[in-house]
Amino acid sequence: MLLPLVLVLALTPPAAVVKVPGAEHQQLAHLADLTTTGTTATGHTDPADWAGLTSATLPVPAAVPGLQIDGYFPDKSSTNTNHGWNHDSQFVVRLPDHWNGGLVVTGAPGVREQYANDRAISDWVLSRGYAFASTDKGNTGAQFYRDGRAMEEWNHRFTQLTVAARSVVAQRYGRGPRRTIATGISNGGYLVRWQLENRPHLYDGGVDWEGTLWTVDGPNPLTFLPPALRAYPAYVAGAPGAHEAMVAAGFPAGTEFLWDYHYRYYWDLTQRIYREEFDPSFDGALEAGVPFCASGTPLCDADYSYAARRRVAGPLVSRIDLTGAVKRPLLTVHGTYDVLLPISQDSDVYAGMTPDRLHRYYRVEQGTHVDGLVDAYPDRLRPLAPCHRAAFVALERWLEGVEPPASATLGRPADVATCPLS
């Protein structure tokens, strides 16, 4: 039976009896509103976590009353400062009073913290009656690599939270979830892919919003970011062939208006910190290289060659790489104007790795990596949040036996707040 749109009041035991298995610390609060409208006012979210990820026009649903559990699992690192805890592996679990029988689990995009998906995902799924759980992935911030094999921990923490959240749901509502869905943005989308490949027994399906593709033979961010770091300064200087080099690296013509912002805020930092995660010896005693170094400078990340360094970096990438062997239904949405994770180097490739019977892939024309940029360029970009929601509904129907629309490239609709998948 399809999860009902009209939600049924759940009979719940006292909140005090709800315990997160394995948590070192937890605190509970019954809130009149679990959406960002309410949690911003009460301090049960951190707007800095989700800043810039959504368009200002994304609506917030009506109040959703319920129980929120904040806490952390045992961990030795302390990059996450939320609540003044200075403790990593923080999580949030939200349990609406009116529950539809489902659970949504997610992980933070980028190197953000556990509240990063509150506007983009939590608000909406709570309004549909789902329980919601999110993890900070076990380490946060631009120096996440100091945690040691930090990305391996990301996958472990997502699994850990899923197991714990399923138990919490059973405690709160008297029965376990009849549907568990994994979803996430960017690095959170990577986690969805990895979980459905490696821990499929925990989930019924997933929705991947521009997940990062890591493959040991490439492509991966270490293969396409250095060419951009070399070519972009030459492009700005008007050097012959530089524009062609940018396009060849995966950054398509038509997206030039986005390049400067991504060079200043994304490409350089992303290359250096992830290269430090997988190949710390490349720059000797330096930590995460030299910001914005010019090509030709010794040990400069603009000249990093993953192919030449594969013997060093490859074994660590292989511990977290993706194979495409998903074992539960997966829907992917990715914008054609994504110039952090270029679609030709990411989801186009991943779609070719996955079994057709379990994967649907929607290329979103004029979608870029973060919906916050839509506010600056409303005539040239469109938000991906409506397409994520449409894909989520399509997954719900798929799990009830209704085939989703075929994989397709989605043109810009007249109303970008909608996203027809066919």
XYZ file of C-alpha atoms in Angstrom:
422
model
C 0.000 0.000 0.000
C 1.320 3.450 -0.889
C 2.256 5.507 2.152
C -0.798 7.680 2.829
C -0.774 11.373 2.068
C -3.270 11.839 4.911
C -1.192 11.001 7.949
C -2.464 8.984 10.866
C -1.764 9.956 14.472
C 0.755 7.571 15.964
C 0.289 6.251 19.477
C 3.621 6.907 21.098
C 5.209 5.884 24.380
C 6.765 8.549 26.609
C 9.746 10.186 24.962
C 11.944 9.348 27.953
C 11.989 5.690 26.970
C 13.437 6.378 23.496
C 17.157 5.581 23.437
C 19.540 5.810 20.486
C 21.491 2.529 20.464
C 25.227 3.095 20.720
C 24.975 6.822 21.410
C 27.415 8.245 23.935
C 25.155 11.225 24.541
C 21.632 12.236 23.567
C 19.140 14.927 24.474
C 15.447 14.892 23.655
C 12.942 17.660 23.116
C 9.324 17.561 22.056
C 8.876 20.513 19.719
C 5.793 22.231 18.403
C 7.525 22.492 15.030
C 10.317 20.287 13.679
C 10.686 22.299 10.459
C 13.322 24.993 10.104
C 10.769 27.649 10.991
C 10.442 26.158 14.455
C 13.927 24.751 14.979
C 15.603 28.026 14.019
C 13.580 29.783 16.703
C 14.279 27.147 19.376
C 17.933 26.498 18.534
C 17.368 22.938 17.300
C 19.102 23.576 13.984
C 22.045 25.662 12.805
C 21.214 27.844 9.768
C 24.937 28.111 8.998
C 24.885 24.378 8.222
C 22.408 24.809 5.385
C 23.292 28.302 4.169
C 23.469 28.563 0.373
C 22.181 25.085 -0.388
C 18.634 26.094 -1.295
C 16.939 28.882 -3.183
C 15.313 31.530 -1.025
C 12.043 30.748 -2.793
C 11.939 27.143 -1.556
C 8.806 27.004 0.594
C 8.815 25.858 4.210
C 5.851 23.616 5.068
C 3.405 24.112 7.897
C 4.481 23.224 11.417
C 5.221 19.549 12.102
C 5.129 18.712 15.828
C 7.235 15.872 17.140
C 10.296 14.644 19.010
C 13.845 15.684 18.174
C 16.862 13.758 19.429
C 20.304 15.332 19.198
C 23.418 13.474 20.214
C 26.650 11.821 19.207
C 28.240 8.413 18.949
C 31.619 7.643 20.523
C 34.419 9.268 18.505
C 37.883 10.674 19.126
C 37.727 13.690 16.805
C 36.250 17.066 17.673
C 35.713 19.190 14.563
C 31.932 19.576 15.070
C 31.223 22.394 17.510
C 27.416 22.301 17.421
C 25.853 22.593 20.901
C 29.297 23.381 22.286
C 29.984 19.660 22.371
C 33.212 19.774 20.282
C 32.550 16.171 19.410
C 32.188 14.463 16.043
C 29.729 11.814 14.912
C 26.853 14.065 15.874
C 23.390 13.178 14.630
C 19.846 14.461 14.656
C 16.723 12.278 14.607
C 13.260 13.783 14.125
C 10.111 11.797 14.877
C 6.862 13.486 13.839
C 3.789 12.942 15.988
C 1.903 12.060 12.804
C 3.974 9.285 11.218
C 3.479 7.625 7.843
C 5.521 4.492 8.594
C 8.687 5.585 6.759
C 12.218 6.657 7.631
C 14.567 8.889 5.619
C 18.297 8.784 6.394
C 20.811 11.280 5.044
C 24.345 12.547 5.507
C 25.729 16.059 5.235
C 26.895 17.364 1.845
C 30.400 18.723 1.486
C 32.124 18.818 4.845
C 29.115 20.338 6.615
C 27.384 19.202 9.782
C 24.269 17.235 10.606
C 21.748 20.036 10.048
C 22.901 20.764 6.488
C 19.899 19.046 4.893
C 17.274 20.641 7.129
C 15.922 23.070 4.508
C 16.501 20.953 1.418
C 15.283 17.565 2.692
C 14.145 17.413 6.322
C 11.397 20.041 6.068
C 9.731 18.341 3.130
C 9.960 14.705 4.219
C 8.710 15.615 7.706
C 5.705 17.318 6.097
C 4.975 14.001 4.371
C 5.086 12.149 7.685
C 8.503 10.521 7.489
C 10.859 10.155 10.406
C 14.205 11.761 9.545
C 17.797 11.102 10.606
C 21.013 12.856 9.589
C 24.692 12.432 10.426
C 27.697 14.763 10.236
C 29.562 11.770 8.736
C 32.063 11.588 11.616
C 34.235 14.596 10.722
C 33.593 18.104 9.430
C 35.257 21.198 8.043
C 38.094 21.891 5.637
C 40.584 19.889 7.709
C 38.438 16.757 7.831
C 41.354 14.744 6.421
C 43.156 15.029 9.769
C 40.766 12.402 11.107
C 42.583 9.667 9.182
C 40.747 7.676 6.496
C 37.979 10.177 7.032
C 35.850 9.133 4.077
C 35.821 5.516 5.186
C 34.319 6.791 8.413
C 31.612 8.613 6.441
C 30.218 5.324 5.213
C 30.447 3.714 8.637
C 28.620 6.604 10.316
C 25.798 6.531 7.776
C 25.321 2.812 8.364
C 25.559 3.275 12.127
C 22.896 5.957 12.137
C 20.577 3.950 9.895
C 20.682 0.970 12.244
C 20.175 3.186 15.277
C 17.373 5.230 13.701
C 15.445 2.104 12.734
C 15.570 1.052 16.379
C 14.500 4.513 17.553
C 11.523 4.441 15.197
C 10.468 1.062 16.573
C 10.725 2.357 20.130
C 8.773 5.513 19.418
C 5.969 4.072 17.317
C 5.788 0.480 18.477
C 6.938 -0.962 15.157
C 9.883 -0.569 12.824
C 9.765 1.416 9.592
C 8.106 -0.346 6.696
C 10.140 1.791 4.330
C 13.694 3.147 4.756
C 14.970 5.549 2.107
C 18.518 6.888 1.803
C 18.979 10.286 0.199
C 21.541 13.077 0.104
C 23.228 15.887 -1.811
C 26.751 15.824 -3.295
C 28.896 13.916 -0.767
C 25.595 12.896 0.801
C 24.557 11.511 -2.592
C 27.826 9.568 -2.717
C 26.829 7.990 0.597
C 23.490 6.912 -0.875
C 25.249 5.214 -3.777
C 27.737 3.478 -1.489
C 25.059 2.268 0.920
C 22.895 0.804 -1.844
C 25.954 -0.947 -3.247
C 27.347 -2.215 0.067
C 24.586 -2.194 2.728
C 21.437 -2.777 0.667
C 19.688 -4.839 3.351
C 19.146 -1.672 5.382
C 17.221 0.239 2.695
C 14.300 -0.059 0.345
C 15.734 2.455 -2.104
C 17.457 5.796 -2.496
C 17.443 9.182 -4.185
C 20.840 10.544 -5.135
C 21.112 14.316 -5.666
C 24.331 14.847 -7.696
C 26.356 12.330 -5.704
C 30.149 12.557 -5.932
C 31.648 9.824 -8.095
C 34.812 8.199 -6.801
C 36.313 5.475 -8.974
C 39.770 4.087 -8.544
C 40.557 4.358 -12.264
C 38.814 7.736 -12.636
C 36.939 9.825 -13.140
C 36.941 11.345 -9.695
C 37.464 14.900 -8.435
C 41.244 14.440 -8.507
C 41.117 13.844 -12.264
C 39.032 16.841 -13.382
C 39.790 19.582 -10.844
C 43.536 20.015 -11.594
C 42.905 20.666 -15.317
C 40.393 23.354 -14.339
C 42.863 24.921 -11.901
C 45.452 25.077 -14.689
C 43.164 26.284 -17.454
C 40.979 28.836 -15.661
C 43.682 31.456 -14.922
C 44.830 31.108 -18.533
C 41.242 31.554 -19.692
C 40.912 34.755 -17.656
C 44.165 35.986 -19.215
C 42.791 35.303 -22.698
C 45.290 32.567 -23.519
C 44.592 30.632 -26.733
C 43.153 27.170 -26.110
C 42.304 27.799 -22.474
C 38.550 27.813 -23.030
C 38.817 24.589 -24.994
C 40.834 23.081 -22.126
C 38.099 23.994 -19.658
C 35.436 22.391 -21.809
C 37.593 19.301 -22.323
C 37.963 18.966 -18.549
C 34.164 18.712 -18.248
C 33.076 22.316 -17.699
C 30.684 22.952 -20.573
C 30.343 26.021 -22.745
C 27.470 28.106 -21.426
C 28.585 27.791 -17.807
C 31.342 30.406 -18.005
C 29.353 32.771 -15.776
C 29.777 30.258 -12.941
C 33.490 29.599 -13.317
C 34.912 32.509 -11.326
C 32.774 31.772 -8.260
C 33.694 28.092 -8.317
C 37.379 28.822 -8.828
C 37.426 31.136 -5.806
C 35.290 29.052 -3.464
C 35.249 25.445 -4.610
C 37.781 24.080 -7.091
C 41.014 24.990 -5.336
C 39.921 24.094 -1.817
C 38.184 20.889 -2.883
C 41.220 19.670 -4.819
C 43.646 20.350 -2.015
C 41.710 18.850 0.891
C 40.633 15.694 -0.936
C 44.066 15.208 -2.411
C 45.377 15.451 1.172
C 42.912 12.718 2.170
C 44.135 10.290 -0.491
C 47.683 11.447 -1.317
C 49.193 13.422 1.585
C 52.767 12.729 0.469
C 52.347 14.614 -2.822
C 53.261 17.958 -1.232
C 55.797 16.676 1.279
C 55.623 18.419 4.636
C 52.909 20.802 3.471
C 49.347 20.163 4.607
C 46.774 20.419 1.806
C 49.128 22.347 -0.416
C 49.347 26.045 -1.226
C 46.084 27.856 -1.959
C 45.763 29.157 -5.530
C 49.313 28.295 -6.498
C 50.204 28.933 -10.134
C 50.784 26.013 -12.455
C 54.506 25.345 -12.593
C 55.060 26.057 -8.903
C 56.697 23.027 -7.256
C 54.213 20.730 -5.508
C 51.250 22.718 -6.818
C 47.857 21.027 -6.850
C 47.083 22.663 -10.190
C 49.641 20.254 -11.653
C 48.465 17.199 -9.744
C 48.152 14.118 -11.951
C 46.031 11.351 -10.504
C 47.198 9.019 -13.264
C 50.829 9.613 -12.309
C 50.044 9.269 -8.603
C 47.591 6.385 -8.893
C 50.053 3.965 -7.291
C 49.933 6.105 -4.131
C 46.378 7.457 -4.141
C 44.594 4.540 -5.784
C 44.739 2.062 -2.870
C 43.050 4.582 -0.557
C 40.469 5.571 -3.176
C 39.713 1.869 -3.672
C 38.587 1.647 -0.048
C 35.692 4.041 -0.719
C 35.143 3.797 -4.471
C 31.883 3.095 -6.263
C 31.252 0.203 -8.624
C 27.693 0.907 -9.752
C 26.476 -2.424 -8.383
C 23.437 -1.010 -6.596
C 21.101 -3.654 -5.204
C 18.094 -1.491 -4.424
C 16.170 0.997 -6.597
C 18.036 4.268 -7.060
C 17.033 7.522 -8.726
C 19.658 10.156 -9.563
C 19.135 13.841 -10.361
C 22.046 15.976 -11.562
C 22.229 19.418 -13.169
C 23.835 19.932 -16.561
C 25.339 23.220 -15.295
C 27.045 21.625 -12.311
C 30.575 23.024 -12.396
C 31.823 21.482 -9.176
C 30.978 17.895 -10.114
C 30.645 18.161 -13.899
C 27.868 15.892 -15.075
C 29.971 14.341 -17.853
C 32.570 13.307 -15.280
C 30.103 12.098 -12.680
C 26.507 10.959 -13.044
C 26.743 10.364 -16.803
C 29.497 7.883 -15.977
C 27.764 6.394 -12.947
C 24.584 5.792 -14.937
C 26.634 3.661 -17.311
C 27.916 1.604 -14.382
C 24.541 0.767 -12.828
C 21.993 -1.918 -13.782
C 19.182 -0.362 -15.839
C 16.506 -2.304 -13.974
C 17.455 -0.616 -10.680
C 18.438 2.898 -11.758
C 16.695 5.925 -13.237
C 18.714 9.001 -14.125
C 17.348 12.505 -14.677
C 19.678 15.119 -16.168
C 18.317 18.544 -15.196
C 18.956 21.263 -17.767
C 20.425 24.418 -16.197
C 20.690 22.878 -12.744
C 23.895 23.695 -10.879
C 25.573 22.314 -7.795
C 23.939 24.474 -5.117
C 20.451 25.912 -5.436
C 21.513 29.060 -3.610
C 23.058 30.273 -6.879
C 19.611 30.263 -8.493
C 18.802 33.430 -6.553
C 21.719 35.207 -8.252
C 20.935 33.868 -11.737
C 17.193 33.161 -11.883
C 17.063 33.400 -15.683
C 20.045 31.139 -16.303
C 19.691 28.497 -13.594
C 16.913 26.353 -12.134
C 16.708 24.716 -8.706
C 17.209 20.982 -8.292
C 15.097 20.706 -5.126
C 11.835 20.272 -7.100
C 13.460 17.528 -9.167
C 14.732 15.790 -6.037
C 11.199 15.834 -4.661
C 9.724 14.559 -7.913
C 12.283 11.745 -7.945
C 11.489 10.946 -4.310
C 7.772 10.602 -5.156
C 8.689 8.462 -8.152
C 10.713 6.202 -5.840
C 7.747 5.879 -3.479
C 5.621 4.717 -6.395
C 8.361 2.419 -7.669
C 8.486 0.701 -4.299
C 4.750 0.113 -4.678
C 5.245 -1.496 -8.089
C 4.713 1.500 -10.386
C 7.644 1.911 -12.781
C 9.147 5.412 -12.688
C 9.523 7.500 -15.841
C 12.411 6.485 -18.075
C 15.766 8.160 -17.624
C 15.733 11.483 -19.438
C 17.147 14.965 -19.825
C 14.637 17.374 -18.314
C 14.198 20.700 -20.073
C 13.414 23.862 -18.182
C 9.679 24.037 -17.372
C 7.723 27.275 -17.422
C 7.478 27.044 -13.634
C 10.867 26.043 -12.191
C 9.194 25.230 -8.859
C 7.961 22.086 -10.621
C 9.887 19.262 -12.233
C 7.995 16.920 -14.554
C 10.062 13.750 -14.925
C 8.595 12.727 -18.282
